[in-house]
């Protein structure tokens, strides 16, 4: 409710400032009188000229434009505008004839003797219309500019909401996918009666804490993401220790660098899932930071007859997240050759 009051207050203040500027202009313009001397003259006729200007302005803004301009009925709108301009010329002449000519007769006889007292004076009517047209058009232009700004702001908000919703969905898909694979690893260790099962539970607890309380942010420290990868790799090493050749190296200035959370994990998951499912193999992971550019490469062995039948959600999700989070600032190459699977990511942090 307070927010609505603030919006209304701001709208009222905008209108007041607009009309105060108009009155100030009229006072200065009336005082100038084609002389090179600055003067400020508060003309009594402002009592009628300002309400007339307000009338035609608001009729245009809140009647003609909603009825004809916004629905793109431009012919009807043009006719309506010509009618308003005619009103803007006739009304001041009417009040001049009915009020200000008699006023001058009493208070300014010299001016009264110089004035024409007829109502129908086409030149005066045209002059009044021409005088009110700029304020009419200026208010319309400001209204259109404000509408365009609000529409652009709304579109940005919609895009941001869409982005947030889609990113949330992708993260929600990543977490169950990750835990499904990790719990499979824990189950395999439990079946073997391995003493390392308790260590896996501890590492899994750390990973869950990371995902619940840190990975919900838009960006996290690259150091934390690397630590998270090491925890995951540690879990998988316990499972595949008897048939795994693993190399994980990182280098460069990683301090203070930020990255989208859980962005690198799917590449590592994919390597373990397809590279070591049923045979002895190797996985090589290299991460390097040069300036603000990240180079991340994962290479693993695979058997063509067992890989590719099911790609899973991981790589599909990470590709979409890269498109959303780093549009135009990354390159991703996926290659398969000679029973080797390779994912090569270059990313501007």
mmCIF file of C-alpha atoms in Angstrom, residues 13-340:
data_model
loop_
_atom_site.group_PDB
_atom_site.id
_atom_site.type_symbol
_atom_site.label_atom_id
_atom_site.label_comp_id
_atom_site.label_asym_id
_atom_site.label_seq_id
_atom_site.Cartn_x
_atom_site.Cartn_y
_atom_site.Cartn_z
ATOM 1 C CA UNK A 13 4.479 15.816 -8.329
ATOM 2 C CA UNK A 14 5.388 15.259 -11.979
ATOM 3 C CA UNK A 15 2.167 16.925 -13.112
ATOM 4 C CA UNK A 16 2.597 19.833 -10.678
ATOM 5 C CA UNK A 17 6.155 20.473 -11.827
ATOM 6 C CA UNK A 18 5.056 20.329 -15.464
ATOM 7 C CA UNK A 19 2.352 22.963 -14.971
ATOM 8 C CA UNK A 20 4.501 25.148 -12.752
ATOM 9 C CA UNK A 21 7.088 25.183 -15.545
ATOM 10 C CA UNK A 22 4.331 26.128 -18.005
ATOM 11 C CA UNK A 23 3.100 28.999 -15.778
ATOM 12 C CA UNK A 24 6.663 30.250 -15.291
ATOM 13 C CA UNK A 25 7.193 30.217 -19.047
ATOM 14 C CA UNK A 26 3.985 32.171 -19.618
ATOM 15 C CA UNK A 27 4.952 34.761 -17.004
ATOM 16 C CA UNK A 28 8.363 35.291 -18.554
ATOM 17 C CA UNK A 29 6.955 35.289 -22.081
ATOM 18 C CA UNK A 30 4.264 37.831 -21.182
ATOM 19 C CA UNK A 31 6.789 40.063 -19.442
ATOM 20 C CA UNK A 32 9.246 39.998 -22.338
ATOM 21 C CA UNK A 33 6.875 41.703 -24.822
ATOM 22 C CA UNK A 34 9.351 41.614 -27.701
ATOM 23 C CA UNK A 35 11.838 43.829 -25.835
ATOM 24 C CA UNK A 36 15.414 42.986 -24.965
ATOM 25 C CA UNK A 37 14.650 43.376 -21.282
ATOM 26 C CA UNK A 38 13.971 40.455 -19.014
ATOM 27 C CA UNK A 39 10.754 40.866 -17.033
ATOM 28 C CA UNK A 40 8.371 38.709 -15.054
ATOM 29 C CA UNK A 41 4.690 39.507 -15.451
ATOM 30 C CA UNK A 42 1.901 37.604 -13.699
ATOM 31 C CA UNK A 43 -0.930 38.064 -16.194
ATOM 32 C CA UNK A 44 -4.467 37.759 -14.721
ATOM 33 C CA UNK A 45 -5.510 35.862 -17.848
ATOM 34 C CA UNK A 46 -3.479 32.898 -16.559
ATOM 35 C CA UNK A 47 -6.543 32.190 -14.417
ATOM 36 C CA UNK A 48 -8.311 30.971 -17.554
ATOM 37 C CA UNK A 49 -5.450 30.099 -19.923
ATOM 38 C CA UNK A 50 -3.871 27.514 -17.620
ATOM 39 C CA UNK A 51 -7.120 25.543 -16.998
ATOM 40 C CA UNK A 52 -7.791 25.569 -20.764
ATOM 41 C CA UNK A 53 -4.311 24.215 -21.468
ATOM 42 C CA UNK A 54 -4.831 21.558 -18.778
ATOM 43 C CA UNK A 55 -8.237 20.630 -20.191
ATOM 44 C CA UNK A 56 -7.057 20.029 -23.754
ATOM 45 C CA UNK A 57 -3.866 18.303 -22.544
ATOM 46 C CA UNK A 58 -5.665 15.808 -20.310
ATOM 47 C CA UNK A 59 -8.415 15.198 -22.876
ATOM 48 C CA UNK A 60 -5.659 14.170 -25.251
ATOM 49 C CA UNK A 61 -3.709 12.077 -22.727
ATOM 50 C CA UNK A 62 -6.597 10.246 -21.084
ATOM 51 C CA UNK A 63 -9.349 10.218 -23.709
ATOM 52 C CA UNK A 64 -8.072 10.523 -27.271
ATOM 53 C CA UNK A 65 -4.859 8.548 -26.869
ATOM 54 C CA UNK A 66 -6.422 5.536 -25.086
ATOM 55 C CA UNK A 67 -9.384 5.513 -27.487
ATOM 56 C CA UNK A 68 -7.604 6.087 -30.780
ATOM 57 C CA UNK A 69 -3.802 6.483 -30.608
ATOM 58 C CA UNK A 70 -2.867 3.324 -28.709
ATOM 59 C CA UNK A 71 -5.272 1.127 -30.772
ATOM 60 C CA UNK A 72 -3.627 2.675 -33.887
ATOM 61 C CA UNK A 73 -6.800 4.364 -35.128
ATOM 62 C CA UNK A 74 -4.800 7.265 -36.465
ATOM 63 C CA UNK A 75 -7.483 8.843 -38.677
ATOM 64 C CA UNK A 76 -9.914 9.147 -35.752
ATOM 65 C CA UNK A 77 -7.094 10.399 -33.561
ATOM 66 C CA UNK A 78 -6.131 13.086 -36.086
ATOM 67 C CA UNK A 79 -9.733 14.277 -36.273
ATOM 68 C CA UNK A 80 -9.921 14.337 -32.483
ATOM 69 C CA UNK A 81 -6.671 16.295 -32.230
ATOM 70 C CA UNK A 82 -7.923 18.887 -34.751
ATOM 71 C CA UNK A 83 -11.051 19.231 -32.632
ATOM 72 C CA UNK A 84 -8.946 19.756 -29.491
ATOM 73 C CA UNK A 85 -6.811 22.369 -31.199
ATOM 74 C CA UNK A 86 -9.974 24.143 -32.298
ATOM 75 C CA UNK A 87 -11.231 24.057 -28.691
ATOM 76 C CA UNK A 88 -7.828 25.386 -27.573
ATOM 77 C CA UNK A 89 -8.391 28.354 -29.899
ATOM 78 C CA UNK A 90 -12.066 29.023 -29.186
ATOM 79 C CA UNK A 91 -12.117 28.752 -25.387
ATOM 80 C CA UNK A 92 -9.505 31.460 -24.732
ATOM 81 C CA UNK A 93 -11.359 33.718 -27.141
ATOM 82 C CA UNK A 94 -14.636 33.020 -25.357
ATOM 83 C CA UNK A 95 -13.157 33.899 -21.945
ATOM 84 C CA UNK A 96 -11.472 36.967 -23.393
ATOM 85 C CA UNK A 97 -14.822 38.127 -24.810
ATOM 86 C CA UNK A 98 -16.831 37.230 -21.694
ATOM 87 C CA UNK A 99 -14.364 38.160 -18.914
ATOM 88 C CA UNK A 100 -11.176 39.931 -19.926
ATOM 89 C CA UNK A 101 -12.606 42.570 -22.295
ATOM 90 C CA UNK A 102 -15.028 43.759 -19.573
ATOM 91 C CA UNK A 103 -12.149 43.537 -17.086
ATOM 92 C CA UNK A 104 -9.992 45.844 -19.213
ATOM 93 C CA UNK A 105 -12.938 48.220 -19.622
ATOM 94 C CA UNK A 106 -12.894 48.773 -15.855
ATOM 95 C CA UNK A 107 -9.239 48.292 -14.897
ATOM 96 C CA UNK A 108 -7.355 49.276 -18.052
ATOM 97 C CA UNK A 109 -9.427 51.668 -20.205
ATOM 98 C CA UNK A 110 -6.473 52.432 -22.470
ATOM 99 C CA UNK A 111 -6.090 48.762 -23.350
ATOM 100 C CA UNK A 112 -9.853 48.424 -23.747
ATOM 101 C CA UNK A 113 -9.950 51.211 -26.344
ATOM 102 C CA UNK A 114 -7.228 49.418 -28.333
ATOM 103 C CA UNK A 115 -8.941 46.005 -28.157
ATOM 104 C CA UNK A 116 -11.410 44.611 -30.627
ATOM 105 C CA UNK A 117 -14.543 43.669 -28.738
ATOM 106 C CA UNK A 118 -15.989 41.218 -31.278
ATOM 107 C CA UNK A 119 -16.003 37.500 -30.396
ATOM 108 C CA UNK A 120 -15.250 36.099 -33.838
ATOM 109 C CA UNK A 121 -11.746 37.245 -34.681
ATOM 110 C CA UNK A 122 -10.141 34.399 -36.701
ATOM 111 C CA UNK A 123 -6.586 35.672 -36.223
ATOM 112 C CA UNK A 124 -6.987 35.696 -32.420
ATOM 113 C CA UNK A 125 -8.534 32.219 -32.459
ATOM 114 C CA UNK A 126 -5.699 30.885 -34.620
ATOM 115 C CA UNK A 127 -3.130 32.539 -32.344
ATOM 116 C CA UNK A 128 -4.695 30.955 -29.255
ATOM 117 C CA UNK A 129 -4.715 27.530 -30.915
ATOM 118 C CA UNK A 130 -1.086 27.898 -32.010
ATOM 119 C CA UNK A 131 -0.120 28.965 -28.496
ATOM 120 C CA UNK A 132 -1.684 25.899 -26.867
ATOM 121 C CA UNK A 133 -0.507 23.346 -29.444
ATOM 122 C CA UNK A 134 3.136 23.165 -28.213
ATOM 123 C CA UNK A 135 2.091 22.350 -24.641
ATOM 124 C CA UNK A 136 -0.341 19.760 -25.993
ATOM 125 C CA UNK A 137 2.387 18.093 -28.063
ATOM 126 C CA UNK A 138 5.017 18.402 -25.315
ATOM 127 C CA UNK A 139 2.773 16.601 -22.811
ATOM 128 C CA UNK A 140 2.013 13.929 -25.398
ATOM 129 C CA UNK A 141 5.718 13.419 -26.134
ATOM 130 C CA UNK A 142 6.550 13.105 -22.434
ATOM 131 C CA UNK A 143 3.729 10.605 -22.011
ATOM 132 C CA UNK A 144 4.947 8.486 -24.926
ATOM 133 C CA UNK A 145 8.522 8.590 -23.635
ATOM 134 C CA UNK A 146 7.358 7.514 -20.188
ATOM 135 C CA UNK A 147 5.248 4.713 -21.658
ATOM 136 C CA UNK A 148 8.219 3.522 -23.704
ATOM 137 C CA UNK A 149 10.432 3.564 -20.601
ATOM 138 C CA UNK A 150 7.858 1.629 -18.552
ATOM 139 C CA UNK A 151 7.395 -0.914 -21.345
ATOM 140 C CA UNK A 152 11.139 -1.422 -21.659
ATOM 141 C CA UNK A 153 11.434 -1.786 -17.879
ATOM 142 C CA UNK A 154 8.588 -4.310 -17.874
ATOM 143 C CA UNK A 155 10.215 -6.317 -20.656
ATOM 144 C CA UNK A 156 13.497 -6.351 -18.741
ATOM 145 C CA UNK A 157 11.689 -7.548 -15.619
ATOM 146 C CA UNK A 158 9.901 -10.272 -17.590
ATOM 147 C CA UNK A 159 13.195 -11.376 -19.139
ATOM 148 C CA UNK A 160 14.858 -11.396 -15.726
ATOM 149 C CA UNK A 161 12.005 -13.434 -14.246
ATOM 150 C CA UNK A 162 12.202 -15.843 -17.166
ATOM 151 C CA UNK A 163 15.972 -16.095 -16.755
ATOM 152 C CA UNK A 164 15.669 -16.693 -13.003
ATOM 153 C CA UNK A 165 12.953 -19.311 -13.470
ATOM 154 C CA UNK A 166 14.880 -21.163 -16.153
ATOM 155 C CA UNK A 167 18.125 -21.059 -14.190
ATOM 156 C CA UNK A 168 16.277 -22.329 -11.125
ATOM 157 C CA UNK A 169 14.846 -25.195 -13.146
ATOM 158 C CA UNK A 170 18.252 -26.104 -14.559
ATOM 159 C CA UNK A 171 19.821 -26.073 -11.089
ATOM 160 C CA UNK A 172 16.953 -28.153 -9.745
ATOM 161 C CA UNK A 173 17.695 -30.695 -12.467
ATOM 162 C CA UNK A 174 21.416 -30.649 -11.723
ATOM 163 C CA UNK A 175 21.065 -31.446 -8.031
ATOM 164 C CA UNK A 176 18.976 -34.637 -8.321
ATOM 165 C CA UNK A 177 21.164 -35.762 -11.224
ATOM 166 C CA UNK A 178 24.316 -35.257 -9.176
ATOM 167 C CA UNK A 179 22.951 -36.924 -6.056
ATOM 168 C CA UNK A 180 21.618 -39.846 -8.076
ATOM 169 C CA UNK A 181 25.130 -40.565 -9.367
ATOM 170 C CA UNK A 182 26.765 -39.965 -5.977
ATOM 171 C CA UNK A 183 24.319 -42.228 -4.141
ATOM 172 C CA UNK A 184 25.013 -44.919 -6.735
ATOM 173 C CA UNK A 185 28.710 -44.602 -5.857
ATOM 174 C CA UNK A 186 27.917 -44.845 -2.141
ATOM 175 C CA UNK A 187 25.705 -47.883 -2.750
ATOM 176 C CA UNK A 188 28.507 -49.624 -4.641
ATOM 177 C CA UNK A 189 30.943 -49.019 -1.766
ATOM 178 C CA UNK A 190 28.380 -50.258 0.762
ATOM 179 C CA UNK A 191 27.887 -53.496 -1.193
ATOM 180 C CA UNK A 192 31.633 -54.068 -1.090
ATOM 181 C CA UNK A 193 31.693 -53.396 2.640
ATOM 182 C CA UNK A 194 34.265 -50.699 2.060
ATOM 183 C CA UNK A 195 35.482 -48.728 5.070
ATOM 184 C CA UNK A 196 35.554 -45.676 2.842
ATOM 185 C CA UNK A 197 31.748 -45.490 2.781
ATOM 186 C CA UNK A 198 31.815 -43.277 5.904
ATOM 187 C CA UNK A 199 34.265 -40.903 4.169
ATOM 188 C CA UNK A 200 31.924 -40.727 1.197
ATOM 189 C CA UNK A 201 29.057 -39.790 3.516
ATOM 190 C CA UNK A 202 31.177 -36.985 5.014
ATOM 191 C CA UNK A 203 32.162 -35.664 1.594
ATOM 192 C CA UNK A 204 28.563 -35.930 0.435
ATOM 193 C CA UNK A 205 27.476 -33.902 3.450
ATOM 194 C CA UNK A 206 29.947 -31.162 2.468
ATOM 195 C CA UNK A 207 28.651 -31.191 -1.088
ATOM 196 C CA UNK A 208 25.047 -30.938 0.055
ATOM 197 C CA UNK A 209 25.942 -27.952 2.237
ATOM 198 C CA UNK A 210 27.617 -26.284 -0.758
ATOM 199 C CA UNK A 211 24.621 -26.870 -3.009
ATOM 200 C CA UNK A 212 22.028 -25.746 -0.484
ATOM 201 C CA UNK A 213 23.705 -22.651 0.942
ATOM 202 C CA UNK A 214 26.242 -21.433 -1.614
ATOM 203 C CA UNK A 215 25.330 -22.678 -5.076
ATOM 204 C CA UNK A 216 21.989 -20.847 -4.926
ATOM 205 C CA UNK A 217 23.885 -17.603 -5.677
ATOM 206 C CA UNK A 218 24.321 -16.347 -9.234
ATOM 207 C CA UNK A 219 28.107 -16.434 -8.885
ATOM 208 C CA UNK A 220 30.482 -18.141 -6.468
ATOM 209 C CA UNK A 221 34.233 -18.001 -5.941
ATOM 210 C CA UNK A 222 36.126 -20.167 -8.402
ATOM 211 C CA UNK A 223 38.152 -21.473 -5.449
ATOM 212 C CA UNK A 224 34.962 -22.849 -3.881
ATOM 213 C CA UNK A 225 33.902 -24.435 -7.164
ATOM 214 C CA UNK A 226 37.288 -26.154 -7.466
ATOM 215 C CA UNK A 227 37.038 -27.387 -3.878
ATOM 216 C CA UNK A 228 33.600 -28.758 -4.725
ATOM 217 C CA UNK A 229 35.017 -30.559 -7.757
ATOM 218 C CA UNK A 230 37.776 -32.051 -5.612
ATOM 219 C CA UNK A 231 35.181 -33.388 -3.163
ATOM 220 C CA UNK A 232 33.211 -35.001 -5.968
ATOM 221 C CA UNK A 233 36.341 -36.452 -7.554
ATOM 222 C CA UNK A 234 37.380 -37.782 -4.149
ATOM 223 C CA UNK A 235 34.078 -39.653 -3.846
ATOM 224 C CA UNK A 236 34.420 -41.182 -7.285
ATOM 225 C CA UNK A 237 38.075 -42.089 -6.661
ATOM 226 C CA UNK A 238 36.975 -44.178 -3.690
ATOM 227 C CA UNK A 239 34.607 -46.063 -5.951
ATOM 228 C CA UNK A 240 36.856 -46.557 -8.965
ATOM 229 C CA UNK A 241 40.272 -46.677 -7.273
ATOM 230 C CA UNK A 242 41.042 -50.131 -8.655
ATOM 231 C CA UNK A 243 40.515 -49.162 -12.305
ATOM 232 C CA UNK A 244 41.026 -45.416 -12.545
ATOM 233 C CA UNK A 245 43.911 -43.336 -13.822
ATOM 234 C CA UNK A 246 43.089 -39.792 -12.802
ATOM 235 C CA UNK A 247 44.823 -36.467 -13.217
ATOM 236 C CA UNK A 248 43.312 -33.215 -11.927
ATOM 237 C CA UNK A 249 45.418 -30.070 -12.178
ATOM 238 C CA UNK A 250 44.623 -26.389 -11.919
ATOM 239 C CA UNK A 251 46.842 -23.355 -12.262
ATOM 240 C CA UNK A 252 46.790 -19.595 -12.729
ATOM 241 C CA UNK A 253 45.474 -16.741 -10.642
ATOM 242 C CA UNK A 254 42.199 -18.139 -9.332
ATOM 243 C CA UNK A 255 42.001 -15.893 -6.259
ATOM 244 C CA UNK A 256 38.939 -13.648 -6.270
ATOM 245 C CA UNK A 257 37.611 -14.977 -9.584
ATOM 246 C CA UNK A 258 33.857 -15.650 -9.775
ATOM 247 C CA UNK A 259 31.968 -18.268 -11.767
ATOM 248 C CA UNK A 260 28.408 -19.568 -12.069
ATOM 249 C CA UNK A 261 27.993 -22.391 -9.510
ATOM 250 C CA UNK A 262 27.916 -26.040 -10.570
ATOM 251 C CA UNK A 263 28.958 -25.086 -14.091
ATOM 252 C CA UNK A 264 32.017 -27.345 -14.332
ATOM 253 C CA UNK A 265 30.642 -30.349 -12.446
ATOM 254 C CA UNK A 266 28.597 -31.861 -15.333
ATOM 255 C CA UNK A 267 31.753 -32.282 -17.442
ATOM 256 C CA UNK A 268 33.435 -34.224 -14.640
ATOM 257 C CA UNK A 269 30.288 -36.230 -13.936
ATOM 258 C CA UNK A 270 30.018 -37.137 -17.586
ATOM 259 C CA UNK A 271 33.632 -38.351 -17.630
ATOM 260 C CA UNK A 272 33.068 -40.700 -14.702
ATOM 261 C CA UNK A 273 29.685 -41.870 -15.941
ATOM 262 C CA UNK A 274 30.758 -42.808 -19.449
ATOM 263 C CA UNK A 275 34.494 -43.203 -19.059
ATOM 264 C CA UNK A 276 34.561 -45.753 -16.248
ATOM 265 C CA UNK A 277 31.218 -47.471 -16.277
ATOM 266 C CA UNK A 278 32.410 -50.983 -17.094
ATOM 267 C CA UNK A 279 36.134 -50.914 -17.829
ATOM 268 C CA UNK A 280 39.515 -49.568 -16.815
ATOM 269 C CA UNK A 281 40.098 -46.082 -18.103
ATOM 270 C CA UNK A 282 41.552 -42.678 -17.493
ATOM 271 C CA UNK A 283 40.311 -39.159 -16.856
ATOM 272 C CA UNK A 284 42.388 -36.007 -17.282
ATOM 273 C CA UNK A 285 41.076 -32.690 -15.971
ATOM 274 C CA UNK A 286 42.955 -29.453 -16.541
ATOM 275 C CA UNK A 287 41.849 -26.021 -15.358
ATOM 276 C CA UNK A 288 43.830 -22.867 -16.066
ATOM 277 C CA UNK A 289 43.091 -19.191 -15.500
ATOM 278 C CA UNK A 290 44.862 -16.532 -17.537
ATOM 279 C CA UNK A 291 43.741 -13.022 -16.682
ATOM 280 C CA UNK A 292 39.951 -13.224 -16.697
ATOM 281 C CA UNK A 293 39.810 -16.182 -19.065
ATOM 282 C CA UNK A 294 39.183 -19.731 -17.897
ATOM 283 C CA UNK A 295 40.417 -22.756 -19.827
ATOM 284 C CA UNK A 296 38.820 -26.015 -18.721
ATOM 285 C CA UNK A 297 39.412 -29.324 -20.451
ATOM 286 C CA UNK A 298 38.163 -32.778 -19.523
ATOM 287 C CA UNK A 299 39.364 -35.828 -21.425
ATOM 288 C CA UNK A 300 38.374 -39.421 -20.773
ATOM 289 C CA UNK A 301 38.498 -42.811 -22.397
ATOM 290 C CA UNK A 302 35.280 -44.512 -23.447
ATOM 291 C CA UNK A 303 33.964 -47.545 -25.292
ATOM 292 C CA UNK A 304 31.903 -46.495 -28.323
ATOM 293 C CA UNK A 305 29.476 -49.373 -27.927
ATOM 294 C CA UNK A 306 28.545 -48.278 -24.371
ATOM 295 C CA UNK A 307 28.734 -44.511 -24.644
ATOM 296 C CA UNK A 308 26.295 -42.208 -26.344
ATOM 297 C CA UNK A 309 23.218 -44.306 -25.856
ATOM 298 C CA UNK A 310 22.206 -42.088 -22.991
ATOM 299 C CA UNK A 311 23.699 -38.620 -22.691
ATOM 300 C CA UNK A 312 21.734 -37.616 -19.580
ATOM 301 C CA UNK A 313 20.773 -34.150 -18.402
ATOM 302 C CA UNK A 314 24.188 -32.903 -17.344
ATOM 303 C CA UNK A 315 25.756 -31.687 -20.592
ATOM 304 C CA UNK A 316 22.438 -30.465 -21.995
ATOM 305 C CA UNK A 317 21.879 -28.361 -18.902
ATOM 306 C CA UNK A 318 25.380 -26.918 -18.823
ATOM 307 C CA UNK A 319 25.125 -25.864 -22.480
ATOM 308 C CA UNK A 320 21.879 -24.047 -21.770
ATOM 309 C CA UNK A 321 23.310 -22.415 -18.650
ATOM 310 C CA UNK A 322 26.305 -21.193 -20.638
ATOM 311 C CA UNK A 323 23.951 -19.635 -23.191
ATOM 312 C CA UNK A 324 22.006 -17.861 -20.447
ATOM 313 C CA UNK A 325 24.848 -16.809 -18.159
ATOM 314 C CA UNK A 326 27.720 -16.178 -20.582
ATOM 315 C CA UNK A 327 26.147 -15.320 -23.947
ATOM 316 C CA UNK A 328 28.875 -14.637 -26.494
ATOM 317 C CA UNK A 329 31.602 -15.058 -23.861
ATOM 318 C CA UNK A 330 32.393 -18.748 -24.157
ATOM 319 C CA UNK A 331 33.327 -21.478 -26.594
ATOM 320 C CA UNK A 332 32.577 -25.143 -25.965
ATOM 321 C CA UNK A 333 33.914 -27.953 -28.131
ATOM 322 C CA UNK A 334 32.813 -31.568 -27.679
ATOM 323 C CA UNK A 335 34.868 -34.162 -29.569
ATOM 324 C CA UNK A 336 34.930 -37.940 -29.823
ATOM 325 C CA UNK A 337 37.816 -39.667 -31.546
ATOM 326 C CA UNK A 338 39.833 -42.884 -31.156
ATOM 327 C CA UNK A 339 37.810 -43.960 -28.100
ATOM 328 C CA UNK A 340 38.501 -40.607 -26.439
#
